[in-house]
JSON list of C-alpha atoms in Angstrom, two decimals:
[
{"chain": "A", "resi": 1, "resn": "MET", "atom": "CA", "xyz": [12.70, -7.44, 3.94]},
{"chain": "A", "resi": 2, "resn": "VAL", "atom": "CA", "xyz": [10.62, -7.36, 7.14]},
{"chain": "A", "resi": 3, "resn": "LEU", "atom": "CA", "xyz": [8.50, -4.54, 5.73]},
{"chain": "A", "resi": 4, "resn": "LEU", "atom": "CA", "xyz": [7.78, -6.65, 2.64]},
{"chain": "A", "resi": 5, "resn": "TRP", "atom": "CA", "xyz": [6.62, -9.53, 4.84]},
{"chain": "A", "resi": 6, "resn": "ALA", "atom": "CA", "xyz": [4.52, -7.02, 6.74]},
{"chain": "A", "resi": 7, "resn": "ALA", "atom": "CA", "xyz": [2.98, -5.94, 3.42]},
{"chain": "A", "resi": 8, "resn": "ILE", "atom": "CA", "xyz": [1.78, -9.41, 2.41]},
{"chain": "A", "resi": 9, "resn": "SER", "atom": "CA", "xyz": [0.69, -10.15, 6.00]},
{"chain": "A", "resi": 10, "resn": "LEU", "atom": "CA", "xyz": [-1.30, -6.93, 6.07]},
{"chain": "A", "resi": 11, "resn": "GLY", "atom": "CA", "xyz": [-2.91, -7.95, 2.80]},
{"chain": "A", "resi": 12, "resn": "LEU", "atom": "CA", "xyz": [-3.71, -11.50, 3.93]},
{"chain": "A", "resi": 13, "resn": "LEU", "atom": "CA", "xyz": [-5.09, -10.60, 7.34]},
{"chain": "A", "resi": 14, "resn": "GLY", "atom": "CA", "xyz": [-6.71, -7.41, 6.18]},
{"chain": "A", "resi": 15, "resn": "SER", "atom": "CA", "xyz": [-8.31, -8.95, 3.11]},
{"chain": "A", "resi": 16, "resn": "LEU", "atom": "CA", "xyz": [-11.47, -9.78, 5.02]},
{"chain": "A", "resi": 17, "resn": "HIS", "atom": "CA", "xyz": [-11.76, -6.11, 5.82]},
{"chain": "A", "resi": 18, "resn": "CYS", "atom": "CA", "xyz": [-11.49, -5.61, 2.06]},
{"chain": "A", "resi": 19, "resn": "VAL", "atom": "CA", "xyz": [-14.31, -8.12, 1.67]},
{"chain": "A", "resi": 20, "resn": "GLY", "atom": "CA", "xyz": [-16.49, -5.90, 3.82]},
{"chain": "A", "resi": 21, "resn": "MET", "atom": "CA", "xyz": [-15.54, -2.76, 1.89]},
{"chain": "A", "resi": 22, "resn": "CYS", "atom": "CA", "xyz": [-15.14, -4.09, -1.66]},
{"chain": "A", "resi": 23, "resn": "GLY", "atom": "CA", "xyz": [-17.12, -7.31, -1.33]},
{"chain": "A", "resi": 24, "resn": "PRO", "atom": "CA", "xyz": [-20.23, -5.86, -2.97]},
{"chain": "A", "resi": 25, "resn": "ILE", "atom": "CA", "xyz": [-18.11, -4.96, -6.02]},
{"chain": "A", "resi": 26, "resn": "ALA", "atom": "CA", "xyz": [-16.62, -8.47, -6.17]},
{"chain": "A", "resi": 27, "resn": "LEU", "atom": "CA", "xyz": [-20.07, -10.03, -5.77]},
{"chain": "A", "resi": 28, "resn": "SER", "atom": "CA", "xyz": [-21.46, -7.86, -8.55]},
{"chain": "A", "resi": 29, "resn": "LEU", "atom": "CA", "xyz": [-18.75, -8.59, -11.11]},
{"chain": "A", "resi": 30, "resn": "PRO", "atom": "CA", "xyz": [-20.28, -9.48, -14.49]},
{"chain": "A", "resi": 31, "resn": "VAL", "atom": "CA", "xyz": [-18.75, -12.98, -14.51]},
{"chain": "A", "resi": 32, "resn": "HIS", "atom": "CA", "xyz": [-21.84, -15.12, -14.03]},
{"chain": "A", "resi": 33, "resn": "GLY", "atom": "CA", "xyz": [-22.96, -17.25, -16.95]},
{"chain": "A", "resi": 34, "resn": "ARG", "atom": "CA", "xyz": [-19.37, -17.82, -18.14]},
{"chain": "A", "resi": 35, "resn": "SER", "atom": "CA", "xyz": [-17.64, -21.17, -18.31]},
{"chain": "A", "resi": 36, "resn": "GLN", "atom": "CA", "xyz": [-15.50, -22.03, -15.28]},
{"chain": "A", "resi": 37, "resn": "SER", "atom": "CA", "xyz": [-12.22, -21.33, -17.09]},
{"chain": "A", "resi": 38, "resn": "SER", "atom": "CA", "xyz": [-13.50, -18.02, -18.47]},
{"chain": "A", "resi": 39, "resn": "ARG", "atom": "CA", "xyz": [-14.86, -17.03, -15.07]},
{"chain": "A", "resi": 40, "resn": "PHE", "atom": "CA", "xyz": [-11.54, -17.91, -13.40]},
{"chain": "A", "resi": 41, "resn": "ILE", "atom": "CA", "xyz": [-9.58, -15.75, -15.85]},
{"chain": "A", "resi": 42, "resn": "ALA", "atom": "CA", "xyz": [-12.09, -12.90, -15.56]},
{"chain": "A", "resi": 43, "resn": "ILE", "atom": "CA", "xyz": [-11.76, -12.76, -11.76]},
{"chain": "A", "resi": 44, "resn": "LEU", "atom": "CA", "xyz": [-7.96, -12.88, -12.04]},
{"chain": "A", "resi": 45, "resn": "VAL", "atom": "CA", "xyz": [-8.04, -9.99, -14.51]},
{"chain": "A", "resi": 46, "resn": "TYR", "atom": "CA", "xyz": [-10.15, -7.95, -12.08]},
{"chain": "A", "resi": 47, "resn": "ASN", "atom": "CA", "xyz": [-7.66, -8.60, -9.26]},
{"chain": "A", "resi": 48, "resn": "ALA", "atom": "CA", "xyz": [-4.74, -7.83, -11.59]},
{"chain": "A", "resi": 49, "resn": "GLY", "atom": "CA", "xyz": [-6.30, -4.40, -12.16]},
{"chain": "A", "resi": 50, "resn": "ARG", "atom": "CA", "xyz": [-6.46, -3.78, -8.41]},
{"chain": "A", "resi": 51, "resn": "ILE", "atom": "CA", "xyz": [-2.85, -4.84, -7.90]},
{"chain": "A", "resi": 52, "resn": "MET", "atom": "CA", "xyz": [-1.68, -2.64, -10.78]},
{"chain": "A", "resi": 53, "resn": "THR", "atom": "CA", "xyz": [-3.33, 0.40, -9.18]},
{"chain": "A", "resi": 54, "resn": "TYR", "atom": "CA", "xyz": [-1.83, -0.47, -5.80]},
{"chain": "A", "resi": 55, "resn": "SER", "atom": "CA", "xyz": [1.62, -0.85, -7.39]},
{"chain": "A", "resi": 56, "resn": "ALA", "atom": "CA", "xyz": [1.30, 2.53, -9.13]},
{"chain": "A", "resi": 57, "resn": "LEU", "atom": "CA", "xyz": [0.31, 4.15, -5.82]},
{"chain": "A", "resi": 58, "resn": "GLY", "atom": "CA", "xyz": [3.27, 2.42, -4.17]},
{"chain": "A", "resi": 59, "resn": "ALA", "atom": "CA", "xyz": [5.67, 3.73, -6.81]},
{"chain": "A", "resi": 60, "resn": "LEU", "atom": "CA", "xyz": [4.27, 7.25, -6.43]},
{"chain": "A", "resi": 61, "resn": "PHE", "atom": "CA", "xyz": [4.55, 7.32, -2.65]},
{"chain": "A", "resi": 62, "resn": "GLY", "atom": "CA", "xyz": [7.87, 5.45, -2.80]},
{"chain": "A", "resi": 63, "resn": "LEU", "atom": "CA", "xyz": [9.16, 8.29, -4.98]},
{"chain": "A", "resi": 64, "resn": "LEU", "atom": "CA", "xyz": [7.94, 10.78, -2.39]},
{"chain": "A", "resi": 65, "resn": "GLY", "atom": "CA", "xyz": [9.69, 8.77, 0.31]},
{"chain": "A", "resi": 66, "resn": "GLN", "atom": "CA", "xyz": [12.84, 8.71, -1.82]},
{"chain": "A", "resi": 67, "resn": "GLY", "atom": "CA", "xyz": [12.86, 12.49, -1.69]},
{"chain": "A", "resi": 68, "resn": "PHE", "atom": "CA", "xyz": [12.90, 12.30, 2.10]},
{"chain": "A", "resi": 69, "resn": "ALA", "atom": "CA", "xyz": [15.72, 9.75, 1.93]},
{"chain": "A", "resi": 70, "resn": "ILE", "atom": "CA", "xyz": [17.84, 12.03, -0.28]},
{"chain": "A", "resi": 71, "resn": "PHE", "atom": "CA", "xyz": [17.62, 14.77, 2.34]},
{"chain": "A", "resi": 72, "resn": "GLY", "atom": "CA", "xyz": [18.40, 12.32, 5.15]},
{"chain": "A", "resi": 73, "resn": "LEU", "atom": "CA", "xyz": [14.88, 12.40, 6.56]},
{"chain": "A", "resi": 74, "resn": "GLN", "atom": "CA", "xyz": [13.87, 8.79, 5.87]},
{"chain": "A", "resi": 75, "resn": "GLN", "atom": "CA", "xyz": [14.43, 7.66, 9.47]},
{"chain": "A", "resi": 76, "resn": "ILE", "atom": "CA", "xyz": [12.38, 10.53, 10.86]},
{"chain": "A", "resi": 77, "resn": "LEU", "atom": "CA", "xyz": [9.64, 9.88, 8.31]},
{"chain": "A", "resi": 78, "resn": "SER", "atom": "CA", "xyz": [9.51, 6.18, 9.24]},
{"chain": "A", "resi": 79, "resn": "ILE", "atom": "CA", "xyz": [9.16, 6.99, 12.97]},
{"chain": "A", "resi": 80, "resn": "VAL", "atom": "CA", "xyz": [6.53, 9.70, 12.37]},
{"chain": "A", "resi": 81, "resn": "LEU", "atom": "CA", "xyz": [4.45, 7.41, 10.16]},
{"chain": "A", "resi": 82, "resn": "GLY", "atom": "CA", "xyz": [4.68, 4.62, 12.74]},
{"chain": "A", "resi": 83, "resn": "VAL", "atom": "CA", "xyz": [3.54, 6.94, 15.51]},
{"chain": "A", "resi": 84, "resn": "ILE", "atom": "CA", "xyz": [0.63, 8.24, 13.40]},
{"chain": "A", "resi": 85, "resn": "ILE", "atom": "CA", "xyz": [-0.52, 4.68, 12.65]},
{"chain": "A", "resi": 86, "resn": "LEU", "atom": "CA", "xyz": [-0.33, 3.75, 16.35]},
{"chain": "A", "resi": 87, "resn": "LEU", "atom": "CA", "xyz": [-2.33, 6.84, 17.28]},
{"chain": "A", "resi": 88, "resn": "SER", "atom": "CA", "xyz": [-4.95, 5.95, 14.67]},
{"chain": "A", "resi": 89, "resn": "VAL", "atom": "CA", "xyz": [-5.33, 2.57, 16.40]},
{"chain": "A", "resi": 90, "resn": "LEU", "atom": "CA", "xyz": [-5.29, 3.84, 19.99]},
{"chain": "A", "resi": 91, "resn": "LEU", "atom": "CA", "xyz": [-7.32, 7.04, 19.67]},
{"chain": "A", "resi": 92, "resn": "PRO", "atom": "CA", "xyz": [-11.05, 7.22, 18.92]},
{"chain": "A", "resi": 93, "resn": "GLY", "atom": "CA", "xyz": [-11.90, 7.71, 15.25]},
{"chain": "A", "resi": 94, "resn": "ASP", "atom": "CA", "xyz": [-13.91, 10.85, 16.08]},
{"chain": "A", "resi": 95, "resn": "ILE", "atom": "CA", "xyz": [-10.69, 12.75, 16.76]},
{"chain": "A", "resi": 96, "resn": "PHE", "atom": "CA", "xyz": [-9.47, 12.25, 13.18]},
{"chain": "A", "resi": 97, "resn": "ALA", "atom": "CA", "xyz": [-12.89, 12.90, 11.70]},
{"chain": "A", "resi": 98, "resn": "GLN", "atom": "CA", "xyz": [-12.73, 16.59, 12.64]},
{"chain": "A", "resi": 99, "resn": "PHE", "atom": "CA", "xyz": [-9.72, 17.04, 10.35]},
{"chain": "A", "resi": 100, "resn": "SER", "atom": "CA", "xyz": [-11.70, 15.83, 7.38]},
{"chain": "A", "resi": 101, "resn": "PHE", "atom": "CA", "xyz": [-11.08, 17.59, 4.07]},
{"chain": "A", "resi": 102, "resn": "THR", "atom": "CA", "xyz": [-13.25, 15.30, 2.06]},
{"chain": "A", "resi": 103, "resn": "SER", "atom": "CA", "xyz": [-15.62, 17.63, 0.23]},
{"chain": "A", "resi": 104, "resn": "LYS", "atom": "CA", "xyz": [-13.70, 17.53, -3.05]},
{"chain": "A", "resi": 105, "resn": "LEU", "atom": "CA", "xyz": [-12.61, 13.95, -2.46]},
{"chain": "A", "resi": 106, "resn": "HIS", "atom": "CA", "xyz": [-16.24, 12.91, -2.17]},
{"chain": "A", "resi": 107, "resn": "GLN", "atom": "CA", "xyz": [-16.88, 14.43, -5.58]},
{"chain": "A", "resi": 108, "resn": "LEU", "atom": "CA", "xyz": [-13.94, 12.52, -7.01]},
{"chain": "A", "resi": 109, "resn": "PHE", "atom": "CA", "xyz": [-15.07, 9.24, -5.44]},
{"chain": "A", "resi": 110, "resn": "ALA", "atom": "CA", "xyz": [-18.61, 9.85, -6.69]},
{"chain": "A", "resi": 111, "resn": "ARG", "atom": "CA", "xyz": [-17.23, 10.08, -10.23]},
{"chain": "A", "resi": 112, "resn": "LEU", "atom": "CA", "xyz": [-15.24, 6.90, -9.69]},
{"chain": "A", "resi": 113, "resn": "LYS", "atom": "CA", "xyz": [-18.35, 5.06, -8.52]},
{"chain": "A", "resi": 114, "resn": "SER", "atom": "CA", "xyz": [-20.28, 6.39, -11.49]},
{"chain": "A", "resi": 115, "resn": "SER", "atom": "CA", "xyz": [-17.56, 5.12, -13.84]},
{"chain": "A", "resi": 116, "resn": "LEU", "atom": "CA", "xyz": [-17.63, 1.76, -12.06]},
{"chain": "A", "resi": 117, "resn": "GLY", "atom": "CA", "xyz": [-21.40, 1.60, -12.51]},
{"chain": "A", "resi": 118, "resn": "ASN", "atom": "CA", "xyz": [-21.03, 2.10, -16.26]},
{"chain": "A", "resi": 119, "resn": "LEU", "atom": "CA", "xyz": [-18.34, -0.58, -16.50]},
{"chain": "A", "resi": 120, "resn": "PHE", "atom": "CA", "xyz": [-20.58, -3.14, -14.79]},
{"chain": "A", "resi": 121, "resn": "GLN", "atom": "CA", "xyz": [-22.86, -2.93, -17.81]},
{"chain": "A", "resi": 122, "resn": "ASN", "atom": "CA", "xyz": [-20.02, -4.23, -19.96]},
{"chain": "A", "resi": 123, "resn": "ARG", "atom": "CA", "xyz": [-19.24, -7.96, -19.72]},
{"chain": "A", "resi": 124, "resn": "SER", "atom": "CA", "xyz": [-15.91, -7.82, -21.56]},
{"chain": "A", "resi": 125, "resn": "THR", "atom": "CA", "xyz": [-12.65, -8.88, -19.92]},
{"chain": "A", "resi": 126, "resn": "LYS", "atom": "CA", "xyz": [-11.24, -5.42, -20.58]},
{"chain": "A", "resi": 127, "resn": "ALA", "atom": "CA", "xyz": [-14.07, -3.90, -18.55]},
{"chain": "A", "resi": 128, "resn": "LEU", "atom": "CA", "xyz": [-13.22, -6.21, -15.63]},
{"chain": "A", "resi": 129, "resn": "PHE", "atom": "CA", "xyz": [-9.62, -4.97, -15.74]},
{"chain": "A", "resi": 130, "resn": "TYR", "atom": "CA", "xyz": [-10.81, -1.36, -15.64]},
{"chain": "A", "resi": 131, "resn": "ILE", "atom": "CA", "xyz": [-13.14, -2.19, -12.75]},
{"chain": "A", "resi": 132, "resn": "GLY", "atom": "CA", "xyz": [-10.12, -3.50, -10.85]},
{"chain": "A", "resi": 133, "resn": "LEU", "atom": "CA", "xyz": [-8.11, -0.37, -11.68]},
{"chain": "A", "resi": 134, "resn": "LEU", "atom": "CA", "xyz": [-10.83, 1.95, -10.39]},
{"chain": "A", "resi": 135, "resn": "ASN", "atom": "CA", "xyz": [-11.57, -0.28, -7.41]},
{"chain": "A", "resi": 136, "resn": "GLY", "atom": "CA", "xyz": [-7.98, 0.28, -6.25]},
{"chain": "A", "resi": 137, "resn": "LEU", "atom": "CA", "xyz": [-8.63, 4.02, -6.07]},
{"chain": "A", "resi": 138, "resn": "LEU", "atom": "CA", "xyz": [-11.70, 3.82, -3.83]},
{"chain": "A", "resi": 139, "resn": "PRO", "atom": "CA", "xyz": [-11.21, 5.06, -0.24]},
{"chain": "A", "resi": 140, "resn": "CYS", "atom": "CA", "xyz": [-10.10, 2.36, 2.18]},
{"chain": "A", "resi": 141, "resn": "GLY", "atom": "CA", "xyz": [-8.36, 2.73, 5.54]},
{"chain": "A", "resi": 142, "resn": "LEU", "atom": "CA", "xyz": [-6.38, -0.45, 4.97]},
{"chain": "A", "resi": 143, "resn": "ILE", "atom": "CA", "xyz": [-4.95, 0.88, 1.70]},
{"chain": "A", "resi": 144, "resn": "TYR", "atom": "CA", "xyz": [-3.96, 4.08, 3.47]},
{"chain": "A", "resi": 145, "resn": "MET", "atom": "CA", "xyz": [-2.05, 2.00, 6.02]},
{"chain": "A", "resi": 146, "resn": "ALA", "atom": "CA", "xyz": [-0.29, 0.12, 3.22]},
{"chain": "A", "resi": 147, "resn": "ILE", "atom": "CA", "xyz": [0.60, 3.41, 1.51]},
{"chain": "A", "resi": 148, "resn": "THR", "atom": "CA", "xyz": [2.47, 4.53, 4.65]},
{"chain": "A", "resi": 149, "resn": "GLY", "atom": "CA", "xyz": [4.67, 1.45, 4.28]},
{"chain": "A", "resi": 150, "resn": "ALA", "atom": "CA", "xyz": [5.38, 2.34, 0.66]},
{"chain": "A", "resi": 151, "resn": "LEU", "atom": "CA", "xyz": [6.18, 5.90, 1.69]},
{"chain": "A", "resi": 152, "resn": "ALA", "atom": "CA", "xyz": [8.58, 4.69, 4.40]},
{"chain": "A", "resi": 153, "resn": "SER", "atom": "CA", "xyz": [10.36, 2.38, 1.94]},
{"chain": "A", "resi": 154, "resn": "GLY", "atom": "CA", "xyz": [12.18, 5.36, 0.45]},
{"chain": "A", "resi": 155, "resn": "SER", "atom": "CA", "xyz": [12.33, 3.79, -2.99]},
{"chain": "A", "resi": 156, "resn": "VAL", "atom": "CA", "xyz": [10.14, 3.74, -6.10]},
{"chain": "A", "resi": 157, "resn": "ILE", "atom": "CA", "xyz": [10.79, 0.01, -6.66]},
{"chain": "A", "resi": 158, "resn": "GLN", "atom": "CA", "xyz": [10.41, -0.94, -3.00]},
{"chain": "A", "resi": 159, "resn": "GLY", "atom": "CA", "xyz": [7.25, 1.14, -2.71]},
{"chain": "A", "resi": 160, "resn": "ALA", "atom": "CA", "xyz": [5.71, -0.51, -5.77]},
{"chain": "A", "resi": 161, "resn": "LEU", "atom": "CA", "xyz": [6.76, -3.95, -4.52]},
{"chain": "A", "resi": 162, "resn": "PHE", "atom": "CA", "xyz": [5.33, -3.25, -1.07]},
{"chain": "A", "resi": 163, "resn": "MET", "atom": "CA", "xyz": [1.92, -2.36, -2.50]},
{"chain": "A", "resi": 164, "resn": "ALA", "atom": "CA", "xyz": [2.02, -5.22, -5.02]},
{"chain": "A", "resi": 165, "resn": "LEU", "atom": "CA", "xyz": [2.62, -7.73, -2.21]},
{"chain": "A", "resi": 166, "resn": "PHE", "atom": "CA", "xyz": [-0.13, -6.12, -0.17]},
{"chain": "A", "resi": 167, "resn": "GLY", "atom": "CA", "xyz": [-2.46, -6.52, -3.15]},
{"chain": "A", "resi": 168, "resn": "LEU", "atom": "CA", "xyz": [-1.42, -10.15, -3.64]},
{"chain": "A", "resi": 169, "resn": "GLY", "atom": "CA", "xyz": [-2.24, -10.79, 0.00]},
{"chain": "A", "resi": 170, "resn": "THR", "atom": "CA", "xyz": [-5.81, -9.64, -0.59]},
{"chain": "A", "resi": 171, "resn": "VAL", "atom": "CA", "xyz": [-6.34, -11.87, -3.65]},
{"chain": "A", "resi": 172, "resn": "PRO", "atom": "CA", "xyz": [-7.33, -15.17, -1.94]},
{"chain": "A", "resi": 173, "resn": "ALA", "atom": "CA", "xyz": [-10.23, -13.63, -0.02]},
{"chain": "A", "resi": 174, "resn": "MET", "atom": "CA", "xyz": [-11.36, -11.34, -2.86]},
{"chain": "A", "resi": 175, "resn": "PHE", "atom": "CA", "xyz": [-11.13, -14.17, -5.38]},
{"chain": "A", "resi": 176, "resn": "SER", "atom": "CA", "xyz": [-13.14, -16.45, -3.08]},
{"chain": "A", "resi": 177, "resn": "VAL", "atom": "CA", "xyz": [-15.89, -13.86, -2.68]},
{"chain": "A", "resi": 178, "resn": "ALA", "atom": "CA", "xyz": [-16.25, -13.47, -6.43]},
{"chain": "A", "resi": 179, "resn": "TRP", "atom": "CA", "xyz": [-16.08, -17.22, -7.05]},
{"chain": "A", "resi": 180, "resn": "PHE", "atom": "CA", "xyz": [-18.00, -18.69, -4.12]},
{"chain": "A", "resi": 181, "resn": "SER", "atom": "CA", "xyz": [-20.09, -15.63, -3.20]},
{"chain": "A", "resi": 182, "resn": "ASN", "atom": "CA", "xyz": [-20.96, -16.24, 0.46]},
{"chain": "A", "resi": 183, "resn": "LEU", "atom": "CA", "xyz": [-18.02, -18.48, 1.32]},
{"chain": "A", "resi": 184, "resn": "ILE", "atom": "CA", "xyz": [-16.82, -16.32, 4.22]},
{"chain": "A", "resi": 185, "resn": "SER", "atom": "CA", "xyz": [-19.25, -16.08, 7.12]},
{"chain": "A", "resi": 186, "resn": "VAL", "atom": "CA", "xyz": [-20.06, -12.78, 8.78]},
{"chain": "A", "resi": 187, "resn": "LYS", "atom": "CA", "xyz": [-18.93, -14.18, 12.15]},
{"chain": "A", "resi": 188, "resn": "PHE", "atom": "CA", "xyz": [-15.51, -15.17, 10.83]},
{"chain": "A", "resi": 189, "resn": "ARG", "atom": "CA", "xyz": [-15.16, -11.80, 9.09]},
{"chain": "A", "resi": 190, "resn": "ALA", "atom": "CA", "xyz": [-15.95, -10.04, 12.38]},
{"chain": "A", "resi": 191, "resn": "SER", "atom": "CA", "xyz": [-13.25, -12.08, 14.16]},
{"chain": "A", "resi": 192, "resn": "ILE", "atom": "CA", "xyz": [-10.63, -11.00, 11.62]},
{"chain": "A", "resi": 193, "resn": "THR", "atom": "CA", "xyz": [-11.79, -7.39, 11.88]},
{"chain": "A", "resi": 194, "resn": "LYS", "atom": "CA", "xyz": [-11.15, -7.51, 15.63]},
{"chain": "A", "resi": 195, "resn": "ALA", "atom": "CA", "xyz": [-7.61, -8.75, 14.99]},
{"chain": "A", "resi": 196, "resn": "MET", "atom": "CA", "xyz": [-6.83, -5.97, 12.49]},
{"chain": "A", "resi": 197, "resn": "PRO", "atom": "CA", "xyz": [-5.76, -3.32, 15.07]},
{"chain": "A", "resi": 198, "resn": "TYR", "atom": "CA", "xyz": [-3.07, -5.73, 16.30]},
{"chain": "A", "resi": 199, "resn": "VAL", "atom": "CA", "xyz": [-1.78, -6.37, 12.77]},
{"chain": "A", "resi": 200, "resn": "VAL", "atom": "CA", "xyz": [-1.69, -2.64, 12.03]},
{"chain": "A", "resi": 201, "resn": "SER", "atom": "CA", "xyz": [0.05, -1.96, 15.36]},
{"chain": "A", "resi": 202, "resn": "VAL", "atom": "CA", "xyz": [2.78, -4.50, 14.53]},
{"chain": "A", "resi": 203, "resn": "MET", "atom": "CA", "xyz": [3.37, -2.72, 11.23]},
{"chain": "A", "resi": 204, "resn": "ALA", "atom": "CA", "xyz": [3.56, 0.62, 13.07]},
{"chain": "A", "resi": 205, "resn": "VAL", "atom": "CA", "xyz": [6.14, -0.74, 15.52]},
{"chain": "A", "resi": 206, "resn": "LEU", "atom": "CA", "xyz": [8.20, -2.11, 12.61]},
{"chain": "A", "resi": 207, "resn": "LEU", "atom": "CA", "xyz": [8.20, 1.34, 11.00]},
{"chain": "A", "resi": 208, "resn": "ILE", "atom": "CA", "xyz": [9.32, 2.95, 14.26]},
{"chain": "A", "resi": 209, "resn": "LEU", "atom": "CA", "xyz": [12.09, 0.38, 14.82]},
{"chain": "A", "resi": 210, "resn": "ARG", "atom": "CA", "xyz": [13.22, 0.78, 11.21]},
{"chain": "A", "resi": 211, "resn": "GLY", "atom": "CA", "xyz": [13.64, 4.50, 11.74]},
{"chain": "A", "resi": 212, "resn": "MET", "atom": "CA", "xyz": [15.57, 4.11, 15.01]},
{"chain": "A", "resi": 213, "resn": "ASN", "atom": "CA", "xyz": [18.66, 2.77, 13.19]},
{"chain": "A", "resi": 214, "resn": "LEU", "atom": "CA", "xyz": [19.41, 0.20, 15.93]},
{"chain": "A", "resi": 215, "resn": "GLY", "atom": "CA", "xyz": [21.55, -2.08, 13.77]},
{"chain": "A", "resi": 216, "resn": "ILE", "atom": "CA", "xyz": [19.17, -5.06, 14.11]},
{"chain": "A", "resi": 217, "resn": "PRO", "atom": "CA", "xyz": [19.36, -7.07, 10.84]},
{"chain": "A", "resi": 218, "resn": "TYR", "atom": "CA", "xyz": [16.18, -6.87, 8.71]},
{"chain": "A", "resi": 219, "resn": "ILE", "atom": "CA", "xyz": [14.21, -5.12, 11.48]},
{"chain": "A", "resi": 220, "resn": "SER", "atom": "CA", "xyz": [16.23, -1.97, 12.17]},
{"chain": "A", "resi": 221, "resn": "PRO", "atom": "CA", "xyz": [19.30, -2.06, 9.91]},
{"chain": "A", "resi": 222, "resn": "LYS", "atom": "CA", "xyz": [21.96, 0.61, 10.06]},
{"chain": "A", "resi": 223, "resn": "MET", "atom": "CA", "xyz": [21.39, 3.04, 7.25]},
{"chain": "A", "resi": 224, "resn": "ALA", "atom": "CA", "xyz": [24.49, 3.96, 5.30]},
{"chain": "A", "resi": 225, "resn": "GLU", "atom": "CA", "xyz": [25.87, 7.36, 6.14]},
{"chain": "A", "resi": 226, "resn": "GLN", "atom": "CA", "xyz": [27.04, 9.44, 3.27]},
{"chain": "A", "resi": 227, "resn": "ASN", "atom": "CA", "xyz": [30.69, 10.37, 3.46]},
{"chain": "A", "resi": 228, "resn": "THR", "atom": "CA", "xyz": [30.89, 14.06, 2.80]},
{"chain": "A", "resi": 229, "resn": "GLU", "atom": "CA", "xyz": [34.58, 14.45, 3.69]},
{"chain": "A", "resi": 230, "resn": "VAL", "atom": "CA", "xyz": [36.95, 15.41, 0.91]},
{"chain": "A", "resi": 231, "resn": "SER", "atom": "CA", "xyz": [40.35, 13.83, 1.27]},
{"chain": "A", "resi": 232, "resn": "CYS", "atom": "CA", "xyz": [43.22, 16.20, 0.75]},
{"chain": "A", "resi": 233, "resn": "HIS", "atom": "CA", "xyz": [45.32, 13.32, -0.54]},
{"chain": "A", "resi": 234, "resn": "THR", "atom": "CA", "xyz": [43.20, 13.11, -3.66]},
{"chain": "A", "resi": 235, "resn": "THR", "atom": "CA", "xyz": [43.81, 16.71, -4.58]},
{"chain": "A", "resi": 236, "resn": "PRO", "atom": "CA", "xyz": [46.49, 16.97, -7.24]},
{"chain": "A", "resi": 237, "resn": "LYS", "atom": "CA", "xyz": [49.55, 18.80, -6.09]},
{"chain": "A", "resi": 238, "resn": "VAL", "atom": "CA", "xyz": [50.33, 21.91, -8.10]},
{"chain": "A", "resi": 239, "resn": "GLU", "atom": "CA", "xyz": [53.82, 23.28, -8.00]},
{"chain": "A", "resi": 240, "resn": "CYS", "atom": "CA", "xyz": [54.56, 26.80, -9.03]},
{"chain": "A", "resi": 241, "resn": "CYS", "atom": "CA", "xyz": [57.96, 27.91, -10.23]},
{"chain": "A", "resi": 242, "resn": "HIS", "atom": "CA", "xyz": [58.89, 31.55, -10.05]},
{"chain": "A", "resi": 243, "resn": "LYS", "atom": "CA", "xyz": [61.54, 32.81, -12.40]},
{"chain": "A", "resi": 244, "resn": "GLU", "atom": "CA", "xyz": [63.71, 35.51, -11.13]}
]
């Protein structure tokens, strides 16, 4: 439950970071010239596409986390992910840059951007939905942080729900950008950006506590231990009679 609250909080507080990254896409949506009701629906459809992609990513990584849970590694995974997130906040970004493997990823993202460019020429509502779908696949550090939460959930449903709530948290800011254009000032956006490391750190600590199995309700609940003992009392008794 706490992780789900962390998901929507990460989305709400991190949405202004999304404005900086995806704001140009939201500002360029082909929604101008429509009636207010049509424009409202069009922007919602775009955001629905983003949330659907996030949910699919959450289900995928939740499934991966479920594999760890089956082998009893969910607690370790949660702690490791929390530590990695904390290190990403505390250590300079240059350290992680040297481990870059982005050559092929850049090609993939270039194709995504090209597809997005083609969709912007289409003013249909369907095109806006596809723009949202592809937008959710573009590289974003905040999305990567959210994915770690989905991975630590250890469940397909919980992973999808985590990412869906994260996406819902980003909707108010992203909707406002598309609707009001320059509603959010650069100064206010910078203030939120400064607060982001603290929000991400809180999520990292929650992941670590969750993996420590401390028995704290909602924060670090005791994970059920599988009973592998076989009771001898359940074994049917077989009697053998020997005839002389």
